[in-house]
Every structure is written in structure tokens, then in C-alpha cells.
Tab-separated table of C-alpha atoms and ligand atoms in Angstrom:
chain	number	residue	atom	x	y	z
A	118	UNK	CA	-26.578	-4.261	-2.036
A	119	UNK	CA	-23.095	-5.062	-0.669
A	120	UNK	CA	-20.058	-4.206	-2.783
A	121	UNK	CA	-17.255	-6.888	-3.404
A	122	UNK	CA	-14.303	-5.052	-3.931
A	123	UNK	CA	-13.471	-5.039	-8.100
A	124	UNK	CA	-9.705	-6.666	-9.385
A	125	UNK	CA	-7.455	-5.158	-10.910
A	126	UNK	CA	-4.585	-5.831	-13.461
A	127	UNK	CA	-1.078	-3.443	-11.995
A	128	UNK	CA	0.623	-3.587	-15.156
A	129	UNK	CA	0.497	-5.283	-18.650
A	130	UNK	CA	2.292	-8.377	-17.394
A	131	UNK	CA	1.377	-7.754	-13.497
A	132	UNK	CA	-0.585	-9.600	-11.286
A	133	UNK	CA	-3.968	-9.008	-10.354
A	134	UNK	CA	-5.073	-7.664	-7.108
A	135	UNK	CA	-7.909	-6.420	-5.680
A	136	UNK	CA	-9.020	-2.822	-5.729
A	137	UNK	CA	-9.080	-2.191	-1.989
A	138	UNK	CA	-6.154	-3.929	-0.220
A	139	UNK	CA	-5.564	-4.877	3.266
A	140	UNK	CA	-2.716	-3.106	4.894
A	141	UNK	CA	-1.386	-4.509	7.800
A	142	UNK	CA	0.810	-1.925	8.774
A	143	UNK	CA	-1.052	-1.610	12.527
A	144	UNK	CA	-1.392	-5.099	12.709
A	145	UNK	CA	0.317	-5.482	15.871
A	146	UNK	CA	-1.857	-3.123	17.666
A	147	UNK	CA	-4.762	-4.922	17.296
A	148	UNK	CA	-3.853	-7.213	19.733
A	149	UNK	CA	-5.621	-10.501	18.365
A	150	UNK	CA	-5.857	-13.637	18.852
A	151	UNK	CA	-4.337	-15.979	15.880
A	152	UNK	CA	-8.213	-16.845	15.709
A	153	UNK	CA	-9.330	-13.581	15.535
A	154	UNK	CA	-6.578	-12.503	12.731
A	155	UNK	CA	-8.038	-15.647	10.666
A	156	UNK	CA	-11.434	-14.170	11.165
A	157	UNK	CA	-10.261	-11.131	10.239
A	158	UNK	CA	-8.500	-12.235	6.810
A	159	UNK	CA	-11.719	-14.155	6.436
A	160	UNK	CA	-14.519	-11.565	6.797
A	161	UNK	CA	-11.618	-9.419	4.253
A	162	UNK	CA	-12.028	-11.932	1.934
A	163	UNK	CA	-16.102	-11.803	2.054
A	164	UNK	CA	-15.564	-8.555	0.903
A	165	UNK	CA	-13.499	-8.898	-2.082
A	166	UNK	CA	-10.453	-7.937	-0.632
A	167	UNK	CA	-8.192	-10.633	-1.478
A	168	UNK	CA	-4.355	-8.671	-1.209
A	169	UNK	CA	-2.346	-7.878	1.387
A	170	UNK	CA	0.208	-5.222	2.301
A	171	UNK	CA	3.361	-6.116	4.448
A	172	UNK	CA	6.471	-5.134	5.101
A	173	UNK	CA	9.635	-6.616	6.845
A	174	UNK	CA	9.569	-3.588	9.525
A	175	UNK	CA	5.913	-3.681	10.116
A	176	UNK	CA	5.223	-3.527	13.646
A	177	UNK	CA	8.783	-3.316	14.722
A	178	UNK	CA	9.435	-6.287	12.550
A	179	UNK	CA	6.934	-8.645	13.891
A	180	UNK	CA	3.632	-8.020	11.178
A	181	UNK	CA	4.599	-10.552	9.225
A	182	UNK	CA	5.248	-12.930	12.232
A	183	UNK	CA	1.130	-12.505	13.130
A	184	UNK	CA	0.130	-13.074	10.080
A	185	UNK	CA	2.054	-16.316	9.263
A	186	UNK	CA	0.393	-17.792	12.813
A	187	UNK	CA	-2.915	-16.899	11.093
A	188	UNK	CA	-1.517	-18.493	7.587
A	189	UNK	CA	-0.965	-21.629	9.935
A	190	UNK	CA	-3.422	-21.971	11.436
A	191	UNK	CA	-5.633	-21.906	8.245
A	192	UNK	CA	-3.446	-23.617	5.711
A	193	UNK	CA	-6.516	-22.886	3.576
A	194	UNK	CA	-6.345	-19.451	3.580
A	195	UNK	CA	-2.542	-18.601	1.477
A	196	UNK	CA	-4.155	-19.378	-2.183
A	197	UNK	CA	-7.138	-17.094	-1.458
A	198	UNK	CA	-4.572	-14.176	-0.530
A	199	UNK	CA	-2.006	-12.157	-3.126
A	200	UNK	CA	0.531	-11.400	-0.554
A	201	UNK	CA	2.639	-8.073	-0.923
A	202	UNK	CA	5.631	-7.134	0.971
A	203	UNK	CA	8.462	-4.945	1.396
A	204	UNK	CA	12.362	-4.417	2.028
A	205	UNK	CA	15.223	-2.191	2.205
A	206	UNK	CA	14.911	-0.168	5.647
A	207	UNK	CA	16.848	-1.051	8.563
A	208	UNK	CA	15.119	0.102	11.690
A	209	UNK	CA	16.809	0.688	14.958
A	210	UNK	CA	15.011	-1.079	17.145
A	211	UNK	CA	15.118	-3.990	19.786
A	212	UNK	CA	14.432	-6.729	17.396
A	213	UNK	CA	17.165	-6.332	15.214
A	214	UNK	CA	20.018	-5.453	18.384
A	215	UNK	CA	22.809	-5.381	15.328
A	216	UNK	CA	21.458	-2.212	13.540
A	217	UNK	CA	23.225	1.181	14.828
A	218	UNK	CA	21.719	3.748	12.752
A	219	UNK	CA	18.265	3.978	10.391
A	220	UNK	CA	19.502	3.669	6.670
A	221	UNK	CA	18.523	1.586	3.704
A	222	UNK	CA	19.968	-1.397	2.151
A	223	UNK	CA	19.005	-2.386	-1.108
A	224	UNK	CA	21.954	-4.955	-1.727
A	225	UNK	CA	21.349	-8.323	-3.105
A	226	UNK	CA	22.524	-9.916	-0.408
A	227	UNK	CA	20.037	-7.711	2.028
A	228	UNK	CA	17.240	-8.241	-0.537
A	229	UNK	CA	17.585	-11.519	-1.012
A	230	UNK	CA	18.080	-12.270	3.345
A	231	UNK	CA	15.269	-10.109	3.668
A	232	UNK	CA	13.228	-12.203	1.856
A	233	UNK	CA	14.124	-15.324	3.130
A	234	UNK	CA	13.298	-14.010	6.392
A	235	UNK	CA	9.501	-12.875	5.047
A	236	UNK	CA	8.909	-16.000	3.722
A	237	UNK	CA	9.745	-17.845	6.841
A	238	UNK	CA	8.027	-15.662	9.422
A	239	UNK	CA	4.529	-15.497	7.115
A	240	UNK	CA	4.736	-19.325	6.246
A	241	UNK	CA	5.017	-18.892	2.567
A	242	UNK	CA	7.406	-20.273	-0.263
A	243	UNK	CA	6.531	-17.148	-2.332
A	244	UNK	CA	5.584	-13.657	-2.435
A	245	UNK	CA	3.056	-12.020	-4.934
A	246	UNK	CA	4.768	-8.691	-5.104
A	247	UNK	CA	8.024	-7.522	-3.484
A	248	UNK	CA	8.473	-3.553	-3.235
A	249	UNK	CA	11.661	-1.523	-2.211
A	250	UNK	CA	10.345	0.291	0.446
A	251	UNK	CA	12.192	3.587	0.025
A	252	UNK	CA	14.797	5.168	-2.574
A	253	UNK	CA	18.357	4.400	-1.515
A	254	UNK	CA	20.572	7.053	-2.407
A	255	UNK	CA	23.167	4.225	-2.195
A	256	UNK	CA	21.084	1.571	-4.752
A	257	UNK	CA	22.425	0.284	-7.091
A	258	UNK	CA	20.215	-0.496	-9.792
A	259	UNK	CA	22.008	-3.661	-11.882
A	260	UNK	CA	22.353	-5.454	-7.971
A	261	UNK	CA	18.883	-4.827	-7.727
A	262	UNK	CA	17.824	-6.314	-10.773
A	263	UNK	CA	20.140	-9.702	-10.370
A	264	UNK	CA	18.837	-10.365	-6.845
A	265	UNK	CA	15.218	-9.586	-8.173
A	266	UNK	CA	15.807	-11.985	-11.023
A	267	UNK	CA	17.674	-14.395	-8.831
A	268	UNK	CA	14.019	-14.355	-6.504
A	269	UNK	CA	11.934	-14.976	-9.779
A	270	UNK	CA	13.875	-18.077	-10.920
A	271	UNK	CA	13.857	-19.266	-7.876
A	272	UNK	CA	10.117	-18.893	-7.671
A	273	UNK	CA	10.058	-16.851	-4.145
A	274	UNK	CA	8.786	-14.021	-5.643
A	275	UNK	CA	6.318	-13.509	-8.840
A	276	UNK	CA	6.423	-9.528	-9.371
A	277	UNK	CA	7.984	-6.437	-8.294
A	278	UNK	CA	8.028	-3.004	-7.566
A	279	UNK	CA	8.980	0.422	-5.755
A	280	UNK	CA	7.759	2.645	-2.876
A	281	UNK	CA	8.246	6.223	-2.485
A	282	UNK	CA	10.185	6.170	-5.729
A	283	UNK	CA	10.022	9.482	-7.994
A	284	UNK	CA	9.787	8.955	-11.703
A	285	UNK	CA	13.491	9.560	-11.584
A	286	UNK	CA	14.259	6.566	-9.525
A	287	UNK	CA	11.178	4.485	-11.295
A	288	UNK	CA	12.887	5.100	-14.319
A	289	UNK	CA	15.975	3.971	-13.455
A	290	UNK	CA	15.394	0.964	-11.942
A	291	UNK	CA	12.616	-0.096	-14.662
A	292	UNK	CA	15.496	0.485	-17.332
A	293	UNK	CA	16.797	-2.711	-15.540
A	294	UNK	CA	13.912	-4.704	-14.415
A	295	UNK	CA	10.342	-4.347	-14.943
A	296	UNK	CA	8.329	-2.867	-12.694
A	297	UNK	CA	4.561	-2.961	-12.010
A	298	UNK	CA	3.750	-0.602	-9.000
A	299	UNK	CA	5.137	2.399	-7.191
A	300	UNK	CA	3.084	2.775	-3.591
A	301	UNK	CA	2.822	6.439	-2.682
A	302	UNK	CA	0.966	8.467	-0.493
A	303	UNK	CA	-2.148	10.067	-1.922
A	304	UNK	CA	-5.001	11.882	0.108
A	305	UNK	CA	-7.128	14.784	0.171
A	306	UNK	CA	-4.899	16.004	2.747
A	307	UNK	CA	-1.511	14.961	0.991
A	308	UNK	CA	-2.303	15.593	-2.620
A	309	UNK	CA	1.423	16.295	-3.603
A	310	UNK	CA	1.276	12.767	-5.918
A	311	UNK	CA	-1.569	14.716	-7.902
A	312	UNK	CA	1.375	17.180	-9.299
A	313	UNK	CA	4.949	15.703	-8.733
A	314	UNK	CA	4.982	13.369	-11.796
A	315	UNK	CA	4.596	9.567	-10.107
A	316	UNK	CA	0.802	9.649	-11.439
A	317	UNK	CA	1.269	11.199	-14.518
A	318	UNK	CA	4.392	8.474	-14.628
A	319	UNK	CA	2.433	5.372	-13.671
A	320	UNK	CA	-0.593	6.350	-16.357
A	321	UNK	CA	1.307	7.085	-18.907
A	322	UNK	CA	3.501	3.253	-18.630
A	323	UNK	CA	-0.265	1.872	-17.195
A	324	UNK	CA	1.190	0.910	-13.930
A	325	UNK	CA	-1.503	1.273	-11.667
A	326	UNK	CA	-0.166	2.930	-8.123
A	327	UNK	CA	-0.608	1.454	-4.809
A	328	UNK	CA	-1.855	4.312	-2.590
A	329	UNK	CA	-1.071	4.810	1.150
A	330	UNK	CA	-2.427	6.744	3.926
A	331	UNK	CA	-5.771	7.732	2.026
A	332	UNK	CA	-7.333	8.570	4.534
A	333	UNK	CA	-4.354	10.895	5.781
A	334	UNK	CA	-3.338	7.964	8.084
A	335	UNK	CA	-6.412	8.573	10.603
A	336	UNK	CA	-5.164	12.757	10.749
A	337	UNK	CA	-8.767	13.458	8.744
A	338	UNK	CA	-10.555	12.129	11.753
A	339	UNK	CA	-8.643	13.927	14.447
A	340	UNK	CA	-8.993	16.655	16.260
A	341	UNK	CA	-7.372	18.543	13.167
A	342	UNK	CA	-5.947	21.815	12.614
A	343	UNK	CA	-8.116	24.830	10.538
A	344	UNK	CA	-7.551	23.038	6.922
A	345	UNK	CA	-8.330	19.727	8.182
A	346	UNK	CA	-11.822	21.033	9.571
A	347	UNK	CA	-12.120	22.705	5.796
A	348	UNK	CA	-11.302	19.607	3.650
A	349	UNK	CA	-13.721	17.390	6.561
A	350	UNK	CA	-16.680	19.746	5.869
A	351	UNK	CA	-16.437	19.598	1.976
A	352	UNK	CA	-16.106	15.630	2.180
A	353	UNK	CA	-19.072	16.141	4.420
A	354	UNK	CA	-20.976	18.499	1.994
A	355	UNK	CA	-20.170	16.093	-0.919
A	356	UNK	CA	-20.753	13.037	1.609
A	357	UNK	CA	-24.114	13.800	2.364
A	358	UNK	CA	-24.882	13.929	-1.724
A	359	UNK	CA	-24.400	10.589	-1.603
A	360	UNK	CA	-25.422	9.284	1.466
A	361	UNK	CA	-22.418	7.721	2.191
A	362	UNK	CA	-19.783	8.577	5.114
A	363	UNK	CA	-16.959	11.250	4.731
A	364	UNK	CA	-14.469	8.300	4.383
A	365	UNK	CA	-15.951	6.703	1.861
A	366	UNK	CA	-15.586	9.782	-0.141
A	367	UNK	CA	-12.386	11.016	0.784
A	368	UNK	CA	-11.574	7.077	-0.708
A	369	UNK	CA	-13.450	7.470	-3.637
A	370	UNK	CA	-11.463	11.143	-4.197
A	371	UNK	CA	-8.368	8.717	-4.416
A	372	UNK	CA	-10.042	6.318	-6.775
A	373	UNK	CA	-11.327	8.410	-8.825
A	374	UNK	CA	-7.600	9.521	-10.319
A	375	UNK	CA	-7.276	8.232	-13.755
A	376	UNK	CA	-4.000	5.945	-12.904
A	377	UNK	CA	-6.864	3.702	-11.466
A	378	UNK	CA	-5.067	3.520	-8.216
A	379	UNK	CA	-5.636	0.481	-5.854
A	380	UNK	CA	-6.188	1.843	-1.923
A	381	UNK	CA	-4.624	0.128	0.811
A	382	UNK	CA	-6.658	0.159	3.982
A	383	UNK	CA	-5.017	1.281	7.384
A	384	UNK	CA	-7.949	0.006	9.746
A	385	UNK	CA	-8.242	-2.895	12.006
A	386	UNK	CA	-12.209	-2.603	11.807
A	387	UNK	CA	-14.144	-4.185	9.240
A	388	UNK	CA	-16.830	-1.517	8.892
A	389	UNK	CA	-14.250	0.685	7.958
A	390	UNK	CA	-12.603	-1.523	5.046
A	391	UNK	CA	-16.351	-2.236	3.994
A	392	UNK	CA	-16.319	1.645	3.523
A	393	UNK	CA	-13.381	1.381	1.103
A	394	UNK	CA	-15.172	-0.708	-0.894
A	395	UNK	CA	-18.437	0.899	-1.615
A	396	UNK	CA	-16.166	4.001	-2.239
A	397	UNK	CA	-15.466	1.698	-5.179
A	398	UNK	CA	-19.103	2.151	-6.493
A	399	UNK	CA	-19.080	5.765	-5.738
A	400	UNK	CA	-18.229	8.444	-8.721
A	401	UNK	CA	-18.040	12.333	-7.816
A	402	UNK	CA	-18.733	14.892	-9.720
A	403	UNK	CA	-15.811	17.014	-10.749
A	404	UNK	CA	-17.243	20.229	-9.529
A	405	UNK	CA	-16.998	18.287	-6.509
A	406	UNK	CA	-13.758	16.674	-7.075
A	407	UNK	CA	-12.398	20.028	-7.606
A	408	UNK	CA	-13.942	21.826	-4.594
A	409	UNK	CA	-12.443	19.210	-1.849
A	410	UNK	CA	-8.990	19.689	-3.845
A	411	UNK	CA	-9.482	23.149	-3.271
A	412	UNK	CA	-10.596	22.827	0.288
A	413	UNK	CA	-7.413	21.188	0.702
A	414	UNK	CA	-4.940	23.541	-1.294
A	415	UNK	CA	-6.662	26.776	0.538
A	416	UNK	CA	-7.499	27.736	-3.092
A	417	UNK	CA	-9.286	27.295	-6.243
A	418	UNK	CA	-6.951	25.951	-9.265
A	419	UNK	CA	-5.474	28.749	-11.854
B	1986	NAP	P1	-5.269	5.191	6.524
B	1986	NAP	O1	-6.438	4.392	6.049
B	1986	NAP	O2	-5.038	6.546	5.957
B	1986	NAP	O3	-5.315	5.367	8.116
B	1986	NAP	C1	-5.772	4.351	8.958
B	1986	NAP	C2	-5.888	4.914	10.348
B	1986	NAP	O4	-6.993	5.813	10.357
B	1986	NAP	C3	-6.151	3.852	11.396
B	1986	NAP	O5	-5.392	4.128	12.554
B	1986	NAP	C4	-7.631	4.008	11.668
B	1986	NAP	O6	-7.974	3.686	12.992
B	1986	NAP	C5	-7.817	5.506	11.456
B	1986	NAP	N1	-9.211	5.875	11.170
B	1986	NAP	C6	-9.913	6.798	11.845
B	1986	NAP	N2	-11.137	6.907	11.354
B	1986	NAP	C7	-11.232	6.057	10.322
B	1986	NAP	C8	-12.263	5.727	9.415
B	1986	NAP	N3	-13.462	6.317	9.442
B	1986	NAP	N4	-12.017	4.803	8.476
B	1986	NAP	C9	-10.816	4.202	8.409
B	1986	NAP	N5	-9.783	4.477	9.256
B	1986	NAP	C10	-9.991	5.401	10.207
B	1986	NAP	O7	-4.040	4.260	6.223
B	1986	NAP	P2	-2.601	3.967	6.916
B	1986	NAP	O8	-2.804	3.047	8.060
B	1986	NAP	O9	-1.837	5.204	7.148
B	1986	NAP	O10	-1.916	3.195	5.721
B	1986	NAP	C11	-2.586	2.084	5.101
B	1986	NAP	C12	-1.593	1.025	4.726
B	1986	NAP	O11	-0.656	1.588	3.801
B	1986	NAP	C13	-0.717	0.494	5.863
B	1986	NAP	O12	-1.345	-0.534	6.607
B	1986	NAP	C14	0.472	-0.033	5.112
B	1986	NAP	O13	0.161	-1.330	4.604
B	1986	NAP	C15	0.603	0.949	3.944
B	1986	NAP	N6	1.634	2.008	4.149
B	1986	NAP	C16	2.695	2.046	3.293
B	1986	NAP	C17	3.664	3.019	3.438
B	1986	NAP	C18	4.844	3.036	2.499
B	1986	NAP	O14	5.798	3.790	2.743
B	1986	NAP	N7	4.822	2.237	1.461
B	1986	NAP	C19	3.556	3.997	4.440
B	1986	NAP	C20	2.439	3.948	5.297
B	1986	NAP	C21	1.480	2.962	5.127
B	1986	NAP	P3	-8.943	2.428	13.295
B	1986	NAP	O15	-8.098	1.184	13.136
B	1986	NAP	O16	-9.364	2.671	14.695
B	1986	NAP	O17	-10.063	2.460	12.309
């Protein structure tokens, strides 16, 4: 039987998303068709997968662009969708000829521009969630908060959130506004998250983590170097337990963390976002847990 992907509250007073989300990162390299992105959103949506992941640099700032054609062309489509997004880097690149160097802005007046802009190219008065993309050694956390608050009572944007924060920088900026997320990196070949406080953080305030690159950001499926090959034969070990595919379990691996993390998906395909959500309905045993951790470390725990 097919699995719809579950929902999920982030936080006490957070909005509710669905388990698996759609990350739209690569976006641009798929090279569709408006039509085809609708499709895309659509056959998404079949599955339970009703959230979104943007940001303003996706696809040298032009992710959001694509998927605002596909909002307009199916007006329909906006309420079905919890739309996430982010801000805060400045990108060299082409599309925005007045940056000189990479840096971060978290300003008000950057935040609240940057928004604007989102809004605009996706087609949308509002945002679900708004993230800071990246800690700004330069942020300042009471400018923050006023242009978040500004955004709120305005009604452009519902909830927000961090990126890449450490509990540190969390803390901080949830001592001036709440918070419900922070996205990190988490996979069976970048465990660090397991061990550097933000999980132990976002369980302990029951903010439930947005999780990038699970599956290592396509590197499990490469050519590899020797630990890759380990950790792929364990998942493959533990894979065939279950008759399920080695993604599906490195997902599940992620899942299983008791933060209840929500997985964005990096794919295009929609076999492979299907996987994501049967890893939903798929529980490993903690021998097993603990032997793909292990395959990935180079070494059993203490
Ligand atoms: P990922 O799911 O780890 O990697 C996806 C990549 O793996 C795709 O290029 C995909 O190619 C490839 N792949 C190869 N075999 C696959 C398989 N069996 N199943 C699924 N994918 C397979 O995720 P990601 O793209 O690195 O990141 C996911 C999302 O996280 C992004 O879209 C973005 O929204 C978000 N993100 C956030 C941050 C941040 O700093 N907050 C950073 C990075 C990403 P195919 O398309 O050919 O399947």
C-alpha cells in the first residue's frame, strides 16, 4: 500500500508541515516546462508532500522565479502548499551585478527587501516559514527580531526560523523572537548534528529540525571513496531486511532520531521522493541503527 507522507507540528505554536518536504534547491536543473513543474508539485502533493523548501539564492537566484510561473499557472495550487524560504546570503553572481564579495546580511532592511522580492518572484502575499539561511557573525539579534515582527504584522510571513545555526546562535536569537526550526545537515555520511548539540537543542525546546542533504547530497550514490562503499554496504545489508532500497533506509536512519526531524528531498524524480516517504513507515532496529553509524564513524561507539 502506498504511503502518504505523515504531518507534522515544528514547534508548540508552529505550523504544520509535512514529514517529507520538497526541496527545490536543483530546481533549475531540471529544465521543465511551467507544465511539467505543475505536474511535478501535483504528483508531490499525491504523495503527501505538501511543503516546500526555497531560498532567495536557489539556482543562482532564479528557484523561486520557476516556481511562481508554476504557482500561476495553477492559481489552485498555493493553498495546497506550506511554502518555506530563506534569506541572508549574498551571492556573487550575474544576477545580482551589485554584489562584490559573498557575505551575509541579516539587516532589517535586507530581510525585509529580501522578502519582498520572494514574494513577488513566487506569486505569493505570504510565506509559511522564513529561515536565516546562515549565522552572521555580523547579526544583530534585536534588528532581526523587529523586521521579523514587522513581516508578521504585516501578514507576509506566518513563522520563522534558522539554518546552520548552533545552539549558541539558536539561543540567542530565540531570546528575542521565537523560533520553530533550525535546518541542518544530517546523514549517515555527515552525522556531526548527532553530537554537536543542535539535536539535543531542538528536542529538548520540541522544535522539530529540518534536515538537509540526507542522502549526503547524491555523494552516497557516487562513485565514493572507501567509507562511502562501507556505510553503502551496511544500508544495503540493513536494506535488504526490509526489502526496501538503500535510500529509503539511509532516510529512515535520519527519521528515526528522536527530534522527529522532517527530511527535505533533493531529487527532481518522483520515484525517489516516493522513497522518502515509505522511509516514513520504515523503523530499524538499533543494532542496526548503530552498525550503519558505525560504518560511518570507522568504529563502534565507546
Ligand atoms: P539529497 O537528497 O541528499 O541529494 C539529492 C541529490 O542526490 C540529487 O542530485 C539526486 O539526483 C541525487 N540522488 C542520487 N541518487 C538518489 C536516490 N536514490 N534518491 C534520491 N536522490 C538521489 O538532498 P540535497 O539536494 O542535497 O538537499 C535537499 C534540499 O535541502 C535542497 O533541495 C534544499 O531545499 C535544502 N538544502 C538546504 C541547505 C541549507 O543550508 N539550509 C543546504 C543544502 C540543501 P536526482 O535528481 O538525479 O535524483
Amino acid at each position: 500500500m502506498a504511503v502518504i507522507a505523515p504531518r507534522i507540528r515544528l514547534a508548540a505554536d508552529g505550523p504544520e508541515f509535512s514529514r517529507i518536504v520538497f526541496g527545490l534547491w536543483r530546481l533549475a536543473e531540471w529544465n521543465l516546462a511551467p507544465a511539467a513543474r505543475v505536474a511535478l508539485l501535483e504528483q508531490a502533493l499525491a504523495l503527501g508532500v505538501t511543503t516546500v523548501d526555497q531560498a532567495d539564492i536557489y539556482g543562482g537566484y532564479v528557484s523561486e522565479t520557476l516556481l511562481g510561473e508554476a504557482l500561476a499557472l495553477a492559481p489552485g495550487l498555493r493553498k495546497r502548499l506550506q511554502i518555506v524560504s530563506k534569506c541572508g546570503i549574498k551571492l556573487v553572481h550575474p544576477n545580482r551585478p551589485q554584489h562584490r564579495v559573498k557575505h551575509y546580511d541579516t539587516s532589517g532592511a535586507h530581510i525585509l527587501a529580501s522578502v519582498e522580492t520572494s514574494l513577488r518572484a513566487m506569486h505569493t502575499d505570504h510565506l509559511d516559514l522564513l529561515l536565516i539561511h546562515r549565522p552572521d557573525p555580523l547579526m544583530d539579534a534585536d534588528a532581526v527580531a523587529e523586521a521579523f515582527l514587522q513581516l508578521q504584522k504585516d501578514g507576509k510571513v506566518l513563522h520563522f526560523g534558522v539554518s546552520n545555526f548552533t545552539p549558541a546562535q539558536f539561543d540567542l536569537l530565540s531570546s528575542r523572537v521565537p523560533l520553530v526550526t533550525n535546518q541542518v545537515e544530517l546523514s549517515v555520511l555527515q552525522p556531526a548534528a548527532l553530537t554537536d548539540g543542535s539535536l539535543d537543542q531542538a528536542q529538548r525546546l520540541r522544535c522539530a529540525p529540518m534536515i538537509w542533504s540526507a542522502l549526503g547530497g547524491g555523494q552516497l550514490f557516487g562513485d565514493g571513496d572507501a567509507r562511502v562503499q562501507r556505510v553503502r554496504a551496511e544500508l544495503a545489508r540493513v536494506a535488504a531486511l526490509h526489502a526496501v532500497s538503500e535510500a529509503v533506509i539511509a532516510t529512515a536512519w535520519v527519521l528515526q532520531h528522536p527530534s522527529r526531524p522532517l527530511v527535505l528531498t533533493g531529487s527532481g524524480r518522483i520515484a525517489a521522493i516516493a522513497e522518502a516517504v515509505s522511509a516514513c513507515a520504515v523503523t530499524l532496529a538499533r543494532e542496526d541503527w548503530f552498525a550503519i553509524l558505525a560504518a560511518s564513524t570507522g568504529a563502534e561507539v565507546a
